[in-house]
Amino acid sequence: MLSDELRARAAKQVKSFTEAFLTAKQNGYNVQALSLPSFDNQEDFDRCRPEESGTDFREHNEYVTMILEGLVENGVPAERVLFHYSEFAKWLNGGEISNATRASYGAYLLSEAERKSHEREAVGTSPEQERLLEVQVDCSKRTFEHLRCPCGNWSTLSFDSIEYIAETVQVSGSMPTLTCGRCGRRRVPIATHEAICGLATEALNRGVSRVSVNVLAANGARTRYSYCEKAPLKYSALDTQYIPGLDGQSGFLTPVFFARDALTYFYHHPSYTVKFASDTYGSLWTLDGDYISFGLNRQGKVIMWLGDLDRFPETELKMLAIHNVESDHDIGCEFYEGQIEAVFTELSQEQRVIRAQGELSVEVFSKFNGLKLLQMDAEAAQLVSDLRRPLHFTETQFGDAMETMTKLLIERIDVAAVKKDLAPTLESRDAERLRSLGGLKALELWLLKKAGSENAKELMSPLFVLYDLRVAFKHLIPADKQEATKQSAIERLGLAPDTTLETIYDTVSEKLQLAFEQMKIAVRKQGE
Ligand SMILES: [Zn+2]
């Protein structure tokens, strides 16, 4: 029997997955099943979920069953997948265990199960081995496809010269295939498969036994869709036609590539704010609360959908066009995963805090005429990916985590912008005092005066505690003061003096999340 706490957590999980599923579906995305990991022995559980190591794996399975039942009841497609550490480790190939990699591996297990049920011959040799590859195509088989290679890595669309044998007809030339840079596997996308079979049938009808093609030079490659016609954007219609999950008909989901600098324009633009959901997935928000998502691919390029870009005013679109680059046909990243494969990731506590702060900043931005609470730059994306729960709760690792959290949650507060917004509402004596205030005190005063939070001091408390934990554990204050500062922080968290670092970490991060959520509610009420 599950504890009340776990049951409540499961219910919350069902609610958030259902909402995410419905939103994705509403937006027209190709939503696939959610994978729920379960285990058949304690060792696999402990090794796959090191942060919960020691929890009874049967209890976890029961928790997963409860989520599964809730989702099925809500009509959300979900399936149980069995995790074995040895196979997971192989798939990770040296990568780290995290919520994101676990979710990806779960999605991979589901796609594997699907692939096995639609077995298809589509495996070529390594792209480096020969220039011309020979692949047998069976024109009677159809199947679903994923951008992820069966080895777990993202595939890239390539246009190498290939030779296919289909229905005794030899089809050769430059054609789209999905290649994996990690294991060298080459797969034939459904659209290529269909094109080849069409060519083979036509050749047979005409009594021809050899056909040569060059997809890059064909008309299809030059297709222009009816979006963003006012700006001369470069994109490849072949991406839309051949990358799994994109829609080749309307062209809405055509990936358009930009140099990373494109984001800088929005960091500084008064009508936009940038929010990162992970290090490869973010969104640009406008003052009206509208947003456009973007991804960062493995080459560090920014990707946006052509159909989304169409919503930008002409000026912004032309500004973006300056940073527009040719497609490198590589779109595998969390942006693609979240939007096309709709892989749901169970958020870690760290991500929850970041999300809560991001939502507060978007709320402030839209309710207070474009006030940007946070400085958002390329470094912030790096910090988001650096923030991790310590593996071992040593003083050093704990101190490092407090430091990253401080950089993300406190040092990014745009003190000058907050003060500038606040100053006109203050009496002259308070305005004088404002000048000498640090970021946290200025934000506290802003919450009190502008957002009308009577309990501003209480709301800010977890941030002050975080600040103190950082200076104490990173030895930024004299040694004789460190112990007293630690004790004071622990006391303000409502914990006993001998509390473990792990409990302190959990408590402070939960309180931070809650504080940002309450600040957001206060800001929203004020704006109404
Ligand atoms: Zn591979």
Short mmCIF file of C-alpha atoms and ligand atoms in Angstrom, two decimals:
data_model
loop_
_atom_site.label_atom_id
_atom_site.label_comp_id
_atom_site.label_asym_id
_atom_site.label_seq_id
_atom_site.Cartn_x
_atom_site.Cartn_y
_atom_site.Cartn_z
CA MET A 1 0.00 0.00 0.00
CA LEU A 2 1.42 3.36 -0.97
CA SER A 3 1.86 6.14 1.56
CA ASP A 4 -0.47 9.12 1.32
CA GLU A 5 2.47 11.24 0.19
CA LEU A 6 3.26 8.93 -2.74
CA ARG A 7 -0.38 8.71 -3.72
CA ALA A 8 -0.60 12.49 -3.77
CA ARG A 9 2.60 12.67 -5.83
CA ALA A 10 1.21 10.15 -8.31
CA ALA A 11 -2.02 12.12 -8.64
CA LYS A 12 -0.01 15.30 -9.28
CA GLN A 13 2.07 13.48 -11.89
CA VAL A 14 -1.10 12.24 -13.65
CA LYS A 15 -2.44 15.77 -13.70
CA SER A 16 0.71 17.32 -15.14
CA PHE A 17 1.24 14.59 -17.76
CA THR A 18 -2.39 14.88 -18.83
CA GLU A 19 -2.09 18.64 -19.20
CA ALA A 20 1.14 18.33 -21.16
CA PHE A 21 -0.43 15.70 -23.40
CA LEU A 22 -3.51 17.79 -24.10
CA THR A 23 -1.47 20.92 -24.86
CA ALA A 24 0.81 19.03 -27.23
CA LYS A 25 -2.16 17.49 -28.97
CA GLN A 26 -3.99 20.81 -29.23
CA ASN A 27 -0.94 22.27 -30.92
CA GLY A 28 -1.17 19.57 -33.53
CA TYR A 29 1.90 17.63 -32.48
CA ASN A 30 2.40 14.02 -33.22
CA VAL A 31 1.92 12.72 -29.70
CA GLN A 32 3.25 9.30 -28.87
CA ALA A 33 2.92 7.17 -25.80
CA LEU A 34 4.44 8.14 -22.50
CA SER A 35 6.82 5.55 -21.12
CA LEU A 36 6.74 4.67 -17.45
CA PRO A 37 9.84 2.88 -16.16
CA SER A 38 9.45 -0.10 -13.87
CA PHE A 39 11.98 -2.60 -12.52
CA ASP A 40 12.11 -6.29 -11.77
CA ASN A 41 14.82 -6.23 -9.14
CA GLN A 42 16.28 -3.92 -6.49
CA GLU A 43 19.74 -3.65 -8.03
CA ASP A 44 18.42 -2.37 -11.37
CA PHE A 45 16.30 0.18 -9.56
CA ASP A 46 19.15 1.41 -7.35
CA ARG A 47 21.50 1.80 -10.28
CA CYS A 48 19.02 3.37 -12.71
CA ARG A 49 17.63 5.79 -10.10
CA PRO A 50 20.67 6.48 -7.90
CA GLU A 51 19.02 9.51 -6.30
CA GLU A 52 16.32 7.23 -4.86
CA SER A 53 18.58 4.29 -4.21
CA GLY A 54 17.29 2.23 -1.29
CA THR A 55 13.62 2.90 -2.02
CA ASP A 56 11.87 -0.45 -2.41
CA PHE A 57 11.58 -1.06 -6.16
CA ARG A 58 8.16 -2.69 -5.63
CA GLU A 59 6.95 0.53 -4.07
CA HIS A 60 8.19 2.41 -7.14
CA ASN A 61 6.39 -0.06 -9.43
CA GLU A 62 3.21 0.41 -7.47
CA TYR A 63 3.60 4.18 -7.79
CA VAL A 64 4.05 3.79 -11.56
CA THR A 65 0.97 1.54 -11.77
CA MET A 66 -1.06 4.23 -10.07
CA ILE A 67 0.13 6.85 -12.59
CA LEU A 68 -0.51 4.46 -15.47
CA GLU A 69 -4.08 3.80 -14.32
CA GLY A 70 -4.74 7.51 -13.91
CA LEU A 71 -3.40 8.30 -17.37
CA VAL A 72 -5.35 5.52 -19.06
CA GLU A 73 -8.48 6.81 -17.33
CA ASN A 74 -7.75 10.29 -18.79
CA GLY A 75 -7.22 8.84 -22.26
CA VAL A 76 -3.48 9.58 -22.27
CA PRO A 77 -1.49 6.90 -24.11
CA ALA A 78 1.02 5.43 -21.66
CA GLU A 79 2.93 2.20 -21.43
CA ARG A 80 5.10 0.49 -18.89
CA VAL A 81 8.69 -0.20 -19.93
CA LEU A 82 11.15 -2.42 -18.08
CA PHE A 83 14.53 -0.89 -17.27
CA HIS A 84 17.61 -3.09 -16.94
CA TYR A 85 20.69 -1.25 -15.82
CA SER A 86 23.14 -3.14 -18.02
CA GLU A 87 21.22 -2.26 -21.20
CA PHE A 88 20.54 1.29 -20.06
CA ALA A 89 24.26 1.81 -19.40
CA LYS A 90 25.09 0.52 -22.88
CA TRP A 91 22.55 2.91 -24.40
CA LEU A 92 23.93 5.82 -22.37
CA ASN A 93 27.36 5.08 -23.78
CA GLY A 94 29.14 7.04 -21.08
CA GLY A 95 26.36 9.63 -20.78
CA GLU A 96 24.96 10.63 -17.43
CA ILE A 97 21.83 9.31 -15.75
CA SER A 98 19.26 12.07 -15.44
CA ASN A 99 15.51 12.48 -15.74
CA ALA A 100 16.00 13.57 -19.34
CA THR A 101 18.14 10.58 -20.36
CA ARG A 102 15.79 8.22 -18.55
CA ALA A 103 12.81 9.67 -20.42
CA SER A 104 14.68 9.38 -23.72
CA TYR A 105 15.64 5.80 -22.97
CA GLY A 106 12.01 5.03 -22.08
CA ALA A 107 10.92 6.51 -25.41
CA TYR A 108 13.62 4.47 -27.10
CA LEU A 109 12.35 1.25 -25.45
CA LEU A 110 8.85 2.03 -26.70
CA SER A 111 10.06 2.75 -30.21
CA GLU A 112 12.12 -0.46 -30.15
CA ALA A 113 9.03 -2.46 -29.22
CA GLU A 114 7.18 -0.79 -32.06
CA ARG A 115 10.05 -1.32 -34.49
CA LYS A 116 10.23 -5.00 -33.64
CA SER A 117 6.54 -5.38 -34.31
CA HIS A 118 6.99 -3.84 -37.77
CA GLU A 119 10.34 -5.43 -38.62
CA ARG A 120 11.82 -3.80 -41.67
CA GLU A 121 14.96 -4.20 -43.71
CA ALA A 122 16.57 -0.84 -43.75
CA VAL A 123 20.00 -1.29 -42.38
CA GLY A 124 22.88 -0.23 -44.55
CA THR A 125 26.57 -0.14 -43.81
CA SER A 126 28.51 2.65 -42.17
CA PRO A 127 28.47 5.87 -44.22
CA GLU A 128 32.26 6.06 -44.03
CA GLN A 129 32.80 2.59 -45.45
CA GLU A 130 31.81 3.12 -49.06
CA ARG A 131 30.59 6.00 -51.11
CA LEU A 132 27.93 3.99 -52.86
CA LEU A 133 25.72 1.90 -50.66
CA GLU A 134 23.44 -0.87 -51.63
CA VAL A 135 20.21 -1.32 -49.75
CA GLN A 136 17.43 -3.78 -50.37
CA VAL A 137 14.00 -2.21 -50.22
CA ASP A 138 10.88 -4.26 -49.71
CA CYS A 139 8.03 -2.24 -51.20
CA SER A 140 5.32 -4.14 -49.34
CA LYS A 141 6.38 -3.03 -45.86
CA ARG A 142 5.31 0.09 -44.03
CA THR A 143 6.18 1.20 -40.53
CA PHE A 144 6.38 4.10 -38.11
CA GLU A 145 9.70 5.76 -37.71
CA HIS A 146 11.64 7.75 -35.19
CA LEU A 147 14.42 10.25 -35.56
CA ARG A 148 16.36 8.45 -32.86
CA CYS A 149 18.59 5.68 -34.11
CA PRO A 150 17.94 2.31 -32.41
CA CYS A 151 21.25 2.90 -30.56
CA GLY A 152 19.64 5.90 -28.86
CA ASN A 153 21.57 8.67 -30.63
CA TRP A 154 19.84 11.25 -32.83
CA SER A 155 20.08 10.56 -36.56
CA THR A 156 20.89 13.26 -39.09
CA LEU A 157 19.32 13.53 -42.50
CA SER A 158 21.98 12.98 -45.17
CA PHE A 159 22.03 12.96 -48.95
CA ASP A 160 24.84 10.52 -49.69
CA SER A 161 24.83 8.56 -52.92
CA ILE A 162 23.03 5.29 -52.40
CA GLU A 163 22.10 2.39 -54.58
CA TYR A 164 18.83 0.58 -53.90
CA ILE A 165 17.51 -2.59 -55.40
CA ALA A 166 13.71 -2.51 -55.43
CA GLU A 167 11.56 -5.01 -57.36
CA THR A 168 14.62 -5.94 -59.49
CA VAL A 169 15.08 -2.28 -60.47
CA GLN A 170 18.31 -0.54 -59.54
CA VAL A 171 17.73 2.97 -58.20
CA SER A 172 20.87 5.00 -57.51
CA GLY A 173 22.02 8.52 -56.75
CA SER A 174 21.79 11.13 -53.99
CA MET A 175 18.83 10.28 -51.77
CA PRO A 176 17.74 11.14 -48.22
CA THR A 177 18.66 8.64 -45.52
CA LEU A 178 18.88 8.90 -41.75
CA THR A 179 22.40 8.32 -40.54
CA CYS A 180 23.75 7.91 -37.06
CA GLY A 181 27.12 9.43 -36.22
CA ARG A 182 27.53 7.16 -33.21
CA CYS A 183 26.96 3.64 -34.53
CA GLY A 184 27.02 4.30 -38.28
CA ARG A 185 23.56 2.84 -38.85
CA ARG A 186 21.77 4.14 -41.92
CA ARG A 187 17.97 4.00 -42.15
CA VAL A 188 15.66 4.69 -45.05
CA PRO A 189 12.96 7.24 -44.14
CA ILE A 190 9.40 6.26 -45.10
CA ALA A 191 9.21 9.07 -47.66
CA THR A 192 12.39 7.87 -49.41
CA HIS A 193 11.11 4.32 -49.25
CA GLU A 194 7.88 5.36 -50.94
CA ALA A 195 9.65 7.43 -53.59
CA ILE A 196 11.93 4.54 -54.47
CA CYS A 197 9.04 2.11 -54.72
CA GLY A 198 7.18 4.59 -56.94
CA LEU A 199 10.21 4.90 -59.21
CA ALA A 200 10.65 1.14 -59.36
CA THR A 201 7.03 0.57 -60.37
CA GLU A 202 7.27 3.23 -63.06
CA ALA A 203 10.55 1.77 -64.35
CA LEU A 204 9.03 -1.71 -64.49
CA ASN A 205 6.07 -0.37 -66.46
CA ARG A 206 8.44 1.16 -68.97
CA GLY A 207 10.69 -1.87 -69.07
CA VAL A 208 13.68 0.02 -67.61
CA SER A 209 16.01 -1.69 -65.13
CA ARG A 210 18.11 1.27 -63.91
CA VAL A 211 17.01 4.66 -62.61
CA SER A 212 19.30 7.43 -61.40
CA VAL A 213 18.09 10.24 -59.13
CA ASN A 214 19.45 13.36 -57.49
CA VAL A 215 17.06 14.55 -54.82
CA LEU A 216 19.11 17.67 -54.06
CA ALA A 217 18.69 18.93 -57.61
CA ALA A 218 15.04 17.96 -57.97
CA ASN A 219 12.13 20.40 -57.79
CA GLY A 220 11.08 19.15 -54.34
CA ALA A 221 14.26 20.57 -52.84
CA ARG A 222 13.34 24.08 -53.94
CA THR A 223 9.78 24.03 -52.57
CA ARG A 224 8.83 27.28 -50.82
CA TYR A 225 5.96 27.19 -48.35
CA SER A 226 3.44 29.95 -47.83
CA TYR A 227 4.95 31.20 -44.56
CA CYS A 228 7.25 34.15 -43.88
CA GLU A 229 7.01 35.29 -47.47
CA LYS A 230 8.11 38.81 -46.48
CA ALA A 231 11.54 37.67 -45.36
CA PRO A 232 14.08 35.84 -47.49
CA LEU A 233 14.61 32.85 -45.19
CA LYS A 234 16.79 29.95 -46.19
CA TYR A 235 15.42 26.52 -45.36
CA SER A 236 15.32 23.08 -46.86
CA ALA A 237 11.94 21.63 -47.81
CA LEU A 238 13.70 18.25 -47.88
CA ASP A 239 13.99 18.41 -44.08
CA THR A 240 10.21 18.69 -43.80
CA GLN A 241 9.60 15.97 -46.34
CA TYR A 242 12.05 13.40 -44.99
CA ILE A 243 12.70 13.98 -41.28
CA PRO A 244 10.32 11.76 -39.26
CA GLY A 245 7.40 13.50 -37.61
CA LEU A 246 7.55 16.73 -39.64
CA ASP A 247 4.72 17.57 -41.94
CA GLY A 248 5.66 17.82 -45.59
CA GLN A 249 2.24 18.99 -46.73
CA SER A 250 1.73 22.42 -45.17
CA GLY A 251 5.38 23.09 -44.36
CA PHE A 252 4.51 24.51 -40.93
CA LEU A 253 7.07 22.27 -39.26
CA THR A 254 9.97 23.17 -41.55
CA PRO A 255 13.04 23.73 -39.39
CA VAL A 256 14.73 27.10 -39.99
CA PHE A 257 18.29 27.44 -38.71
CA PHE A 258 19.95 30.50 -37.17
CA ALA A 259 23.32 31.32 -35.70
CA ARG A 260 23.17 31.50 -31.90
CA ASP A 261 23.57 35.29 -32.03
CA ALA A 262 19.95 35.49 -33.15
CA LEU A 263 18.97 35.10 -29.50
CA THR A 264 21.04 38.11 -28.43
CA TYR A 265 18.68 40.36 -30.33
CA PHE A 266 15.79 39.07 -28.19
CA TYR A 267 17.77 39.26 -24.93
CA HIS A 268 17.94 43.03 -25.47
CA HIS A 269 14.63 43.62 -27.20
CA PRO A 270 12.16 45.47 -24.91
CA SER A 271 9.15 43.53 -26.22
CA TYR A 272 10.56 40.01 -25.79
CA THR A 273 11.91 37.83 -23.06
CA VAL A 274 13.81 34.56 -23.41
CA LYS A 275 13.09 31.55 -21.22
CA PHE A 276 15.05 28.30 -21.15
CA ALA A 277 13.29 25.04 -20.28
CA SER A 278 16.52 23.09 -20.67
CA ASP A 279 19.89 23.66 -22.28
CA THR A 280 18.53 22.72 -25.72
CA TYR A 281 14.95 23.94 -25.47
CA GLY A 282 13.61 27.44 -24.84
CA SER A 283 10.98 29.98 -25.76
CA LEU A 284 10.67 33.65 -26.71
CA TRP A 285 7.80 35.45 -24.99
CA THR A 286 6.03 38.57 -26.12
CA LEU A 287 4.30 41.18 -23.98
CA ASP A 288 0.90 39.68 -24.85
CA GLY A 289 1.85 36.37 -23.30
CA ASP A 290 2.33 34.71 -26.67
CA TYR A 291 5.39 32.55 -27.14
CA ILE A 292 7.45 30.82 -29.78
CA SER A 293 9.60 27.82 -28.96
CA PHE A 294 13.12 27.26 -30.19
CA GLY A 295 15.74 24.54 -29.92
CA LEU A 296 19.52 24.42 -29.93
CA ASN A 297 20.91 21.58 -31.96
CA ARG A 298 24.17 19.68 -31.46
CA GLN A 299 26.01 22.18 -33.66
CA GLY A 300 24.83 25.02 -31.40
CA LYS A 301 22.43 26.40 -34.00
CA VAL A 302 19.03 27.82 -33.08
CA ILE A 303 16.06 26.03 -34.71
CA MET A 304 12.53 27.40 -35.06
CA TRP A 305 9.55 26.16 -37.06
CA LEU A 306 8.74 28.11 -40.20
CA GLY A 307 5.05 28.22 -39.26
CA ASP A 308 5.88 29.69 -35.83
CA LEU A 309 8.21 32.26 -37.38
CA ASP A 310 5.33 33.49 -39.49
CA ARG A 311 3.83 34.99 -36.31
CA PHE A 312 6.73 37.47 -35.94
CA PRO A 313 6.22 41.02 -37.17
CA GLU A 314 8.10 41.85 -40.33
CA THR A 315 10.84 43.86 -38.54
CA GLU A 316 11.75 40.98 -36.22
CA LEU A 317 11.63 38.53 -39.07
CA LYS A 318 14.04 40.62 -41.13
CA MET A 319 16.33 40.94 -38.12
CA LEU A 320 16.26 37.17 -37.70
CA ALA A 321 16.92 36.67 -41.40
CA ILE A 322 20.37 38.29 -40.92
CA HIS A 323 21.34 35.37 -38.67
CA ASN A 324 19.66 32.75 -40.85
CA VAL A 325 22.00 29.94 -41.97
CA GLU A 326 21.65 26.92 -44.27
CA SER A 327 20.12 23.80 -42.76
CA ASP A 328 22.60 21.22 -41.50
CA HIS A 329 19.72 18.70 -41.45
CA ASP A 330 20.44 17.91 -37.80
CA ILE A 331 17.45 18.68 -35.59
CA GLY A 332 17.75 16.12 -32.79
CA CYS A 333 17.44 17.95 -29.46
CA GLU A 334 14.96 18.29 -26.59
CA PHE A 335 13.04 20.84 -28.65
CA TYR A 336 12.30 18.20 -31.30
CA GLU A 337 11.70 15.57 -28.67
CA GLY A 338 9.25 17.73 -26.73
CA GLN A 339 7.42 19.10 -29.73
CA ILE A 340 7.35 16.22 -32.18
CA GLU A 341 7.70 13.08 -30.17
CA ALA A 342 6.05 14.71 -27.17
CA VAL A 343 8.31 12.89 -24.76
CA PHE A 344 7.28 13.82 -21.28
CA THR A 345 10.04 14.18 -18.80
CA GLU A 346 9.37 13.95 -15.12
CA LEU A 347 10.87 17.23 -13.94
CA SER A 348 13.64 17.09 -11.38
CA GLN A 349 13.41 19.36 -8.35
CA GLU A 350 16.10 21.59 -9.89
CA GLN A 351 14.06 21.95 -13.10
CA ARG A 352 10.96 22.71 -11.05
CA VAL A 353 12.75 25.61 -9.35
CA ILE A 354 14.05 26.95 -12.66
CA ARG A 355 10.64 26.60 -14.25
CA ALA A 356 8.94 28.38 -11.32
CA GLN A 357 11.39 31.27 -11.56
CA GLY A 358 11.03 31.38 -15.36
CA GLU A 359 7.24 31.52 -15.04
CA LEU A 360 7.50 34.34 -12.49
CA SER A 361 9.72 36.32 -14.86
CA VAL A 362 7.30 35.81 -17.78
CA GLU A 363 4.40 36.91 -15.54
CA VAL A 364 6.27 40.07 -14.45
CA PHE A 365 7.21 40.75 -18.06
CA SER A 366 3.61 40.61 -19.25
CA LYS A 367 1.96 42.35 -16.25
CA PHE A 368 4.54 45.12 -15.78
CA ASN A 369 5.02 46.45 -19.29
CA GLY A 370 7.97 44.40 -20.35
CA LEU A 371 9.94 44.58 -17.10
CA LYS A 372 12.65 41.92 -17.31
CA LEU A 373 13.29 40.54 -13.87
CA LEU A 374 16.12 38.31 -15.04
CA GLN A 375 19.11 38.82 -17.23
CA MET A 376 19.00 36.15 -19.86
CA ASP A 377 22.02 35.34 -21.91
CA ALA A 378 23.86 32.41 -23.38
CA GLU A 379 25.58 31.75 -20.06
CA ALA A 380 22.22 31.19 -18.38
CA ALA A 381 21.56 28.22 -20.68
CA GLN A 382 24.86 26.72 -19.55
CA LEU A 383 23.97 27.26 -15.88
CA VAL A 384 20.61 25.55 -16.40
CA SER A 385 22.39 22.43 -17.60
CA ASP A 386 25.02 22.69 -14.81
CA LEU A 387 22.46 22.72 -12.03
CA ARG A 388 22.24 19.15 -10.78
CA ARG A 389 21.47 17.44 -7.56
CA PRO A 390 24.80 16.46 -5.93
CA LEU A 391 25.60 12.77 -6.30
CA HIS A 392 27.31 12.73 -2.91
CA PHE A 393 26.37 15.19 -0.25
CA THR A 394 29.88 16.26 0.67
CA GLU A 395 30.47 19.84 1.82
CA THR A 396 32.19 20.58 -1.50
CA GLN A 397 29.46 19.23 -3.76
CA PHE A 398 26.78 20.85 -1.63
CA GLY A 399 28.64 24.18 -1.79
CA ASP A 400 29.01 23.89 -5.58
CA ALA A 401 25.29 23.26 -5.99
CA MET A 402 24.46 26.29 -3.81
CA GLU A 403 26.81 28.36 -5.95
CA THR A 404 25.20 27.34 -9.26
CA MET A 405 21.76 27.93 -7.76
CA THR A 406 22.81 31.38 -6.52
CA LYS A 407 24.12 32.31 -9.97
CA LEU A 408 20.89 31.19 -11.60
CA LEU A 409 18.34 32.41 -9.10
CA ILE A 410 19.95 35.46 -7.48
CA GLU A 411 22.76 36.86 -9.60
CA ARG A 412 20.60 36.96 -12.71
CA ILE A 413 18.11 39.32 -11.08
CA ASP A 414 18.35 42.54 -13.09
CA VAL A 415 18.84 44.88 -10.12
CA ALA A 416 19.03 48.04 -12.23
CA ALA A 417 15.77 47.24 -14.03
CA VAL A 418 13.96 46.41 -10.77
CA LYS A 419 15.18 49.67 -9.16
CA LYS A 420 14.25 51.72 -12.18
CA ASP A 421 10.73 50.31 -12.13
CA LEU A 422 10.43 50.87 -8.40
CA ALA A 423 11.93 54.37 -8.02
CA PRO A 424 8.97 56.48 -9.25
CA THR A 425 6.63 54.91 -6.67
CA LEU A 426 8.85 55.73 -3.68
CA GLU A 427 8.94 58.70 -1.33
CA SER A 428 12.19 60.62 -1.56
CA ARG A 429 13.68 59.06 1.60
CA ASP A 430 12.95 55.52 0.38
CA ALA A 431 14.25 56.38 -3.07
CA GLU A 432 17.52 57.49 -1.46
CA ARG A 433 17.74 54.20 0.43
CA LEU A 434 16.95 52.20 -2.71
CA ARG A 435 20.24 53.18 -4.30
CA SER A 436 22.26 51.30 -1.69
CA LEU A 437 20.09 48.17 -1.71
CA GLY A 438 21.40 44.86 -3.07
CA GLY A 439 19.45 42.70 -5.52
CA LEU A 440 17.51 40.66 -2.98
CA LYS A 441 16.49 43.65 -0.85
CA ALA A 442 15.48 45.58 -3.97
CA LEU A 443 13.32 42.68 -5.16
CA GLU A 444 11.74 42.42 -1.72
CA LEU A 445 10.82 46.10 -1.81
CA TRP A 446 9.52 45.71 -5.36
CA LEU A 447 7.28 42.80 -4.29
CA LEU A 448 5.93 44.89 -1.41
CA LYS A 449 5.38 48.15 -3.29
CA LYS A 450 4.60 47.02 -6.83
CA ALA A 451 3.15 43.53 -6.47
CA GLY A 452 1.39 44.37 -3.21
CA SER A 453 2.82 41.36 -1.36
CA GLU A 454 2.35 42.08 2.34
CA ASN A 455 4.43 38.98 3.05
CA ALA A 456 7.30 39.98 0.76
CA LYS A 457 9.84 39.39 3.53
CA GLU A 458 8.58 35.85 4.05
CA LEU A 459 8.48 35.16 0.29
CA MET A 460 12.09 36.27 -0.07
CA SER A 461 13.37 34.25 2.88
CA PRO A 462 14.42 31.11 0.92
CA LEU A 463 16.49 33.29 -1.41
CA PHE A 464 18.31 34.89 1.53
CA VAL A 465 18.89 31.43 2.98
CA LEU A 466 20.31 30.24 -0.34
CA TYR A 467 22.64 33.24 -0.41
CA ASP A 468 23.87 32.49 3.12
CA LEU A 469 24.38 28.78 2.38
CA ARG A 470 26.50 29.71 -0.61
CA VAL A 471 28.76 32.15 1.23
CA ALA A 472 29.12 29.79 4.20
CA PHE A 473 29.85 26.60 2.25
CA LYS A 474 32.03 28.26 -0.40
CA HIS A 475 34.03 29.94 2.38
CA LEU A 476 33.36 33.44 1.13
CA ILE A 477 33.13 34.80 4.68
CA PRO A 478 35.65 34.62 7.56
CA ALA A 479 35.99 31.12 9.05
CA ASP A 480 34.68 32.15 12.46
CA LYS A 481 31.40 33.34 10.92
CA GLN A 482 30.76 30.32 8.71
CA GLU A 483 29.34 28.06 11.40
CA ALA A 484 26.95 30.70 12.75
CA THR A 485 25.73 31.52 9.21
CA LYS A 486 25.10 27.83 8.49
CA GLN A 487 23.16 27.42 11.72
CA SER A 488 21.09 30.51 11.08
CA ALA A 489 20.22 29.28 7.56
CA ILE A 490 19.21 25.85 8.90
CA GLU A 491 17.07 27.46 11.58
CA ARG A 492 15.30 29.69 9.04
CA LEU A 493 14.46 26.57 7.02
CA GLY A 494 12.75 25.22 10.13
CA LEU A 495 15.19 22.32 10.47
CA ALA A 496 16.96 20.82 13.47
CA PRO A 497 20.62 21.85 14.04
CA ASP A 498 22.02 18.39 13.18
CA THR A 499 20.09 18.06 9.84
CA THR A 500 21.96 16.33 6.98
CA LEU A 501 23.14 18.29 3.94
CA GLU A 502 20.77 16.27 1.79
CA THR A 503 17.74 17.34 3.81
CA ILE A 504 18.93 20.96 3.76
CA TYR A 505 19.28 20.73 -0.01
CA ASP A 506 15.80 19.25 -0.49
CA THR A 507 14.21 21.73 1.85
CA VAL A 508 15.80 24.84 0.38
CA SER A 509 15.04 23.83 -3.20
CA GLU A 510 11.40 23.03 -2.39
CA LYS A 511 11.01 26.31 -0.52
CA LEU A 512 12.55 28.22 -3.42
CA GLN A 513 10.09 26.67 -5.85
CA LEU A 514 7.17 27.47 -3.58
CA ALA A 515 8.38 31.05 -3.07
CA PHE A 516 8.59 31.70 -6.83
CA GLU A 517 5.14 30.17 -7.34
CA GLN A 518 3.65 32.44 -4.65
CA MET A 519 5.41 35.50 -6.08
CA LYS A 520 3.90 34.67 -9.44
CA ILE A 521 0.41 34.45 -7.94
CA ALA A 522 0.93 37.82 -6.25
CA VAL A 523 2.09 39.43 -9.50
CA ARG A 524 -0.81 37.95 -11.43
CA LYS A 525 -3.36 39.29 -8.88
CA GLN A 526 -1.80 42.74 -8.96
CA GLY A 527 -2.03 42.89 -12.71
CA GLU A 528 -5.74 42.02 -12.81
ZN ZN B 1 23.08 4.69 -33.92
#
